[in-house]
Amino acid sequence: MLSASVTNDTAFHPSTFILLGIPGMQDQHVWAAIPFCSMYIFALVGNGTILYIIMTDRTLHEPMYLFLCLLSITDLILCSTTLPKMLTIFWLRSHIISYHGCLTQMFFVHTVFATESAVLLAMAFDCYVAICRPLHYTSILNATVTGKIGLACVVRGLLFVFPFVILIERLPFCGHHIIPHTYCEHMGIAKLACASIKPNTIYSLTVALSVTGMDVVLITTSYGLILWAVLHLPSKDAQFGAFSTCGAHICVILVFYVPAFFSFFTHRFGHQVPPHVHIVLANLYLLVPPVLNPLVYGINTKQIRLRIFGFFMGRR
């Protein structure tokens, strides 16, 4: 009886999954890992530096820098959730991941992505208030409001992503356990099921469109209002500086959202997309933003740039 119970449980939920890596590029895994590893190191150093500077300098404990600090934390978690395992797949051929380990990775990937999306929205709002309502900045974004916004970013991600775990747990897999991916994501796991995944598809699309999609709409609105205000600045130099900053922010935001939405919708509608293209882009939206964010939001900010230069000059 015990043996039959174990067999049935294994058939319903496999004890392990096998992550194939990038389908069709298995022979290039060793070389493909080099740029991914390099970007991971840059992400760790860049975001670690931003965190250290903001946390050790009390003059930077303002809303803009606290949001940047939260962004660096989410970046570090986002890339560290997937990259170490991906590198072991590429270099050590360690393709096996436990069932619960896979669900844990899936939960963190989607939760941190949703949190980072909310943080980008909070930073866009901060930028809007600073440029369009400068006289009311300290009253609108005081310490209490900033703390509540940061907490809301994290809680929202947890609340909307936790149902993914429940939706996967209800699915039988009938022995299917090979995932053609470098990490575990919701629809990649759900597609292995031998039962209807319609609830999974509907809920994931709902979250992508109503939550992340709404973030995109609100971020676009914020930067639209910012650009409108910039156009009315009397100084051409001020206009150029504001356009330069906003343009860099918009580019990073596009790099974050475009590959993400491409990956989301490829699972549902992109049956003609080559698997290796899908998987590479699915990795880029988790890795490229953590590399670029410290450069665009950190070094591009005068106060942080001066402290970085002062830090390295002081060590010489």
Short mmCIF file of C-alpha atoms in Angstrom, two decimals:
data_model
loop_
_atom_site.label_atom_id
_atom_site.label_comp_id
_atom_site.label_asym_id
_atom_site.label_seq_id
_atom_site.Cartn_x
_atom_site.Cartn_y
_atom_site.Cartn_z
CA MET A 1 0.00 0.00 0.00
CA LEU A 2 2.81 2.40 0.90
CA SER A 3 4.62 1.64 -2.37
CA ALA A 4 1.46 2.27 -4.39
CA SER A 5 0.89 5.55 -2.54
CA VAL A 6 4.44 6.72 -3.28
CA THR A 7 4.08 5.76 -6.95
CA ASN A 8 0.80 7.64 -7.31
CA ASP A 9 2.25 10.71 -5.58
CA THR A 10 5.28 10.65 -7.89
CA ALA A 11 3.02 10.39 -10.92
CA PHE A 12 0.97 13.37 -9.72
CA HIS A 13 3.97 15.50 -8.74
CA PRO A 14 7.44 14.45 -9.91
CA SER A 15 10.13 14.48 -7.24
CA THR A 16 12.45 16.37 -9.59
CA PHE A 17 12.40 18.37 -12.82
CA ILE A 18 15.09 18.49 -15.49
CA LEU A 19 15.99 21.93 -16.84
CA LEU A 20 17.35 21.50 -20.38
CA GLY A 21 18.89 24.96 -20.68
CA ILE A 22 18.58 26.70 -24.05
CA PRO A 23 16.96 24.24 -26.50
CA GLY A 24 18.98 23.74 -29.67
CA MET A 25 22.06 25.39 -28.17
CA GLN A 26 23.25 22.68 -25.80
CA ASP A 27 26.60 22.46 -27.62
CA GLN A 28 27.17 26.20 -27.03
CA HIS A 29 26.22 26.20 -23.35
CA VAL A 30 29.82 26.45 -22.12
CA TRP A 31 30.48 29.55 -24.25
CA ALA A 32 27.01 31.07 -23.74
CA ALA A 33 27.61 31.02 -19.99
CA ILE A 34 30.53 33.46 -20.25
CA PRO A 35 28.52 36.62 -21.16
CA PHE A 36 25.78 35.61 -18.71
CA CYS A 37 28.34 35.17 -15.92
CA SER A 38 30.01 38.48 -16.79
CA MET A 39 26.70 40.33 -16.65
CA TYR A 40 25.88 38.64 -13.34
CA ILE A 41 29.17 39.85 -11.83
CA PHE A 42 28.53 43.39 -13.11
CA ALA A 43 25.01 43.26 -11.60
CA LEU A 44 26.36 42.13 -8.21
CA VAL A 45 29.11 44.77 -8.10
CA GLY A 46 26.93 47.61 -9.41
CA ASN A 47 23.92 47.01 -7.20
CA GLY A 48 26.09 46.15 -4.19
CA THR A 49 27.93 49.47 -4.60
CA ILE A 50 24.66 51.42 -4.84
CA LEU A 51 23.31 49.72 -1.72
CA TYR A 52 26.51 50.36 0.26
CA ILE A 53 26.65 54.06 -0.66
CA ILE A 54 22.98 54.74 0.13
CA MET A 55 22.95 52.76 3.37
CA THR A 56 26.14 54.33 4.75
CA ASP A 57 25.39 57.95 3.78
CA ARG A 58 22.53 59.40 5.84
CA THR A 59 22.25 62.43 3.54
CA LEU A 60 20.94 60.03 0.86
CA HIS A 61 18.10 58.72 3.02
CA GLU A 62 15.52 60.47 0.87
CA PRO A 63 12.61 58.94 -1.11
CA MET A 64 14.42 58.90 -4.45
CA TYR A 65 17.45 57.08 -3.05
CA LEU A 66 15.39 54.76 -0.85
CA PHE A 67 13.42 53.64 -3.93
CA LEU A 68 16.74 53.18 -5.73
CA CYS A 69 17.94 51.10 -2.79
CA LEU A 70 14.82 48.91 -3.03
CA LEU A 71 15.37 48.60 -6.79
CA SER A 72 18.94 47.37 -6.20
CA ILE A 73 17.70 44.79 -3.69
CA THR A 74 15.11 43.44 -6.13
CA ASP A 75 17.73 43.40 -8.90
CA LEU A 76 20.12 41.36 -6.76
CA ILE A 77 17.41 38.86 -5.82
CA LEU A 78 16.03 38.69 -9.37
CA CYS A 79 19.31 37.71 -11.04
CA SER A 80 20.52 35.57 -8.10
CA THR A 81 17.34 33.49 -8.21
CA THR A 82 18.12 32.18 -11.70
CA LEU A 83 21.74 32.80 -12.71
CA PRO A 84 23.59 30.47 -10.28
CA LYS A 85 21.44 27.49 -11.31
CA MET A 86 21.72 28.42 -14.98
CA LEU A 87 25.52 28.53 -14.73
CA THR A 88 25.59 25.08 -13.11
CA ILE A 89 23.49 23.81 -16.03
CA PHE A 90 25.84 25.34 -18.59
CA TRP A 91 29.18 24.53 -16.96
CA LEU A 92 28.53 21.54 -14.67
CA ARG A 93 25.63 19.95 -16.59
CA SER A 94 23.62 19.89 -13.38
CA HIS A 95 20.16 19.87 -14.94
CA ILE A 96 18.18 18.42 -12.03
CA ILE A 97 16.12 20.59 -9.67
CA SER A 98 13.75 19.29 -6.99
CA TYR A 99 10.01 19.77 -7.37
CA HIS A 100 9.79 22.10 -4.36
CA GLY A 101 13.00 23.85 -5.39
CA CYS A 102 11.46 24.52 -8.79
CA LEU A 103 8.28 25.95 -7.25
CA THR A 104 10.38 28.09 -4.89
CA GLN A 105 12.38 29.46 -7.80
CA MET A 106 9.18 30.14 -9.75
CA PHE A 107 7.67 31.96 -6.77
CA PHE A 108 10.70 34.22 -6.30
CA VAL A 109 11.12 34.96 -10.02
CA HIS A 110 7.54 36.15 -10.44
CA THR A 111 7.28 37.85 -7.03
CA VAL A 112 10.48 39.85 -7.46
CA PHE A 113 9.56 40.76 -11.05
CA ALA A 114 6.17 42.09 -9.87
CA THR A 115 7.89 43.93 -7.01
CA GLU A 116 10.45 45.52 -9.33
CA SER A 117 7.67 46.61 -11.68
CA ALA A 118 5.97 48.34 -8.74
CA VAL A 119 9.27 49.96 -7.67
CA LEU A 120 9.77 51.36 -11.19
CA LEU A 121 6.27 52.83 -10.94
CA ALA A 122 7.11 54.34 -7.54
CA MET A 123 10.29 55.87 -8.97
CA ALA A 124 8.36 57.31 -11.91
CA PHE A 125 5.89 58.85 -9.44
CA ASP A 126 8.78 60.23 -7.37
CA CYS A 127 10.27 61.79 -10.51
CA TYR A 128 6.88 63.26 -11.45
CA VAL A 129 6.39 64.88 -8.03
CA ALA A 130 9.98 66.22 -7.99
CA ILE A 131 9.61 67.90 -11.41
CA CYS A 132 5.91 68.77 -11.62
CA ARG A 133 5.14 69.45 -7.93
CA PRO A 134 8.50 70.48 -6.42
CA LEU A 135 7.02 72.74 -3.73
CA HIS A 136 4.90 69.88 -2.39
CA TYR A 137 7.55 67.16 -2.68
CA THR A 138 8.41 66.81 1.01
CA SER A 139 4.76 66.85 2.09
CA ILE A 140 3.64 64.30 -0.53
CA LEU A 141 6.59 61.92 -0.19
CA ASN A 142 7.39 62.07 3.50
CA ALA A 143 9.05 59.20 5.36
CA THR A 144 5.75 57.52 6.28
CA VAL A 145 4.38 57.60 2.74
CA THR A 146 7.69 56.36 1.31
CA GLY A 147 7.73 53.43 3.73
CA LYS A 148 4.12 52.52 2.91
CA ILE A 149 4.83 52.63 -0.83
CA GLY A 150 7.85 50.35 -0.41
CA LEU A 151 5.84 47.91 1.70
CA ALA A 152 2.97 47.96 -0.80
CA CYS A 153 5.39 47.10 -3.63
CA VAL A 154 6.51 43.94 -1.81
CA VAL A 155 3.08 42.89 -0.50
CA ARG A 156 1.45 43.32 -3.91
CA GLY A 157 3.98 40.97 -5.48
CA LEU A 158 3.43 38.34 -2.80
CA LEU A 159 -0.37 38.48 -3.02
CA PHE A 160 -0.60 38.21 -6.80
CA VAL A 161 2.06 35.52 -7.24
CA PHE A 162 1.15 33.13 -4.41
CA PRO A 163 -1.87 31.77 -6.39
CA PHE A 164 0.64 30.56 -9.02
CA VAL A 165 1.91 28.02 -6.48
CA ILE A 166 -1.63 26.84 -5.71
CA LEU A 167 -2.46 26.54 -9.41
CA ILE A 168 0.64 24.40 -10.04
CA GLU A 169 0.04 22.20 -6.97
CA ARG A 170 -3.40 21.18 -8.28
CA LEU A 171 -1.98 19.86 -11.56
CA PRO A 172 -1.05 16.20 -12.25
CA PHE A 173 2.11 15.70 -14.32
CA CYS A 174 1.83 12.00 -15.22
CA GLY A 175 5.59 11.56 -15.18
CA HIS A 176 6.39 14.60 -17.35
CA HIS A 177 9.37 16.37 -15.82
CA ILE A 178 11.56 17.87 -18.58
CA ILE A 179 11.40 21.69 -18.79
CA PRO A 180 12.94 23.23 -21.94
CA HIS A 181 14.19 26.28 -20.05
CA THR A 182 17.05 27.53 -17.87
CA TYR A 183 14.80 28.25 -14.87
CA CYS A 184 11.34 27.44 -13.56
CA GLU A 185 8.51 29.77 -14.52
CA HIS A 186 4.77 29.36 -14.09
CA MET A 187 3.64 28.54 -17.63
CA GLY A 188 6.77 26.52 -18.38
CA ILE A 189 5.84 24.17 -15.52
CA ALA A 190 2.11 24.22 -16.22
CA LYS A 191 2.62 23.08 -19.83
CA LEU A 192 3.99 19.76 -18.54
CA ALA A 193 0.66 18.90 -16.89
CA CYS A 194 -1.61 16.19 -18.25
CA ALA A 195 -4.77 18.12 -17.27
CA SER A 196 -6.41 21.38 -18.31
CA ILE A 197 -4.25 24.42 -17.59
CA LYS A 198 -6.95 26.91 -18.54
CA PRO A 199 -7.14 28.41 -15.00
CA ASN A 200 -3.34 28.89 -15.07
CA THR A 201 -3.49 30.59 -18.46
CA ILE A 202 -6.38 32.87 -17.53
CA TYR A 203 -4.88 33.92 -14.20
CA SER A 204 -1.38 34.55 -15.58
CA LEU A 205 -2.78 36.63 -18.43
CA THR A 206 -4.94 38.55 -15.98
CA VAL A 207 -1.94 39.34 -13.78
CA ALA A 208 0.25 40.28 -16.76
CA LEU A 209 -2.36 42.63 -18.24
CA SER A 210 -4.07 44.09 -15.18
CA VAL A 211 -1.11 44.36 -12.79
CA THR A 212 2.05 44.67 -14.86
CA GLY A 213 0.14 46.25 -17.76
CA MET A 214 -1.33 48.87 -15.43
CA ASP A 215 2.16 49.64 -14.15
CA VAL A 216 3.27 50.29 -17.73
CA VAL A 217 0.29 52.58 -18.37
CA LEU A 218 0.91 54.58 -15.18
CA ILE A 219 4.67 54.81 -15.81
CA THR A 220 3.99 56.03 -19.35
CA THR A 221 1.54 58.60 -18.00
CA SER A 222 4.05 59.82 -15.41
CA TYR A 223 6.84 60.29 -17.95
CA GLY A 224 4.41 61.89 -20.40
CA LEU A 225 3.52 64.50 -17.77
CA ILE A 226 7.20 64.93 -16.91
CA LEU A 227 8.14 65.53 -20.56
CA TRP A 228 5.26 68.00 -20.90
CA ALA A 229 6.60 69.93 -17.91
CA VAL A 230 10.17 69.76 -19.27
CA LEU A 231 9.09 71.29 -22.58
CA HIS A 232 7.97 74.38 -20.65
CA LEU A 233 11.30 74.88 -18.86
CA PRO A 234 12.85 78.23 -19.80
CA SER A 235 16.42 76.94 -20.03
CA LYS A 236 17.51 74.85 -23.02
CA ASP A 237 20.26 73.28 -20.91
CA ALA A 238 17.71 72.23 -18.31
CA GLN A 239 15.52 70.77 -21.06
CA PHE A 240 18.45 68.82 -22.51
CA GLY A 241 19.45 67.46 -19.10
CA ALA A 242 15.89 66.40 -18.28
CA PHE A 243 15.41 64.79 -21.71
CA SER A 244 18.70 62.94 -21.33
CA THR A 245 17.76 61.58 -17.90
CA CYS A 246 14.19 60.65 -18.89
CA GLY A 247 15.42 59.07 -22.13
CA ALA A 248 17.84 56.83 -20.22
CA HIS A 249 15.10 55.85 -17.76
CA ILE A 250 12.68 55.03 -20.58
CA CYS A 251 15.27 52.85 -22.34
CA VAL A 252 15.86 50.79 -19.19
CA ILE A 253 12.12 50.45 -18.63
CA LEU A 254 11.68 49.19 -22.21
CA VAL A 255 14.49 46.66 -21.72
CA PHE A 256 12.68 45.43 -18.59
CA TYR A 257 9.14 45.18 -19.98
CA VAL A 258 9.48 44.34 -23.70
CA PRO A 259 11.31 40.98 -23.29
CA ALA A 260 9.08 40.15 -20.32
CA PHE A 261 5.84 40.65 -22.25
CA PHE A 262 7.38 38.85 -25.23
CA SER A 263 8.06 35.85 -22.98
CA PHE A 264 4.59 35.97 -21.40
CA PHE A 265 2.74 36.08 -24.70
CA THR A 266 5.02 33.60 -26.46
CA HIS A 267 3.82 30.93 -24.02
CA ARG A 268 0.22 31.54 -25.15
CA PHE A 269 0.39 32.68 -28.75
CA GLY A 270 3.97 32.46 -30.07
CA HIS A 271 4.04 28.89 -31.30
CA GLN A 272 6.13 29.92 -34.31
CA VAL A 273 8.85 31.58 -32.20
CA PRO A 274 12.05 29.44 -32.12
CA PRO A 275 12.52 28.03 -28.58
CA HIS A 276 16.08 29.31 -28.24
CA VAL A 277 14.97 32.88 -29.08
CA HIS A 278 12.23 32.70 -26.45
CA ILE A 279 14.55 31.31 -23.76
CA VAL A 280 17.36 33.83 -24.43
CA LEU A 281 14.92 36.77 -24.20
CA ALA A 282 13.35 35.26 -21.08
CA ASN A 283 16.80 35.34 -19.47
CA LEU A 284 17.63 38.84 -20.67
CA TYR A 285 14.71 40.53 -18.91
CA LEU A 286 15.95 39.02 -15.63
CA LEU A 287 19.59 39.95 -16.16
CA VAL A 288 20.01 43.05 -18.34
CA PRO A 289 17.97 45.44 -16.12
CA PRO A 290 20.05 44.54 -13.00
CA VAL A 291 23.16 45.41 -15.04
CA LEU A 292 21.79 48.68 -16.47
CA ASN A 293 19.87 50.02 -13.46
CA PRO A 294 22.96 50.91 -11.37
CA LEU A 295 24.38 52.79 -14.39
CA VAL A 296 21.24 54.67 -15.37
CA TYR A 297 19.65 55.33 -11.97
CA GLY A 298 22.83 55.33 -9.91
CA ILE A 299 25.90 56.67 -11.72
CA ASN A 300 23.65 58.97 -13.76
CA THR A 301 22.61 60.58 -10.45
CA LYS A 302 25.07 63.32 -9.50
CA GLN A 303 25.07 62.73 -5.73
CA ILE A 304 25.77 59.01 -6.07
CA ARG A 305 28.33 59.55 -8.84
CA LEU A 306 30.30 61.95 -6.65
CA ARG A 307 30.26 59.51 -3.74
CA ILE A 308 31.40 56.62 -5.95
CA PHE A 309 34.32 58.67 -7.24
CA GLY A 310 35.08 59.86 -3.73
CA PHE A 311 34.98 56.29 -2.42
CA PHE A 312 37.42 54.93 -5.00
CA MET A 313 39.70 58.00 -4.86
CA GLY A 314 39.80 57.72 -1.08
CA ARG A 315 40.99 54.12 -1.27
CA ARG A 316 43.92 54.98 -3.51
#
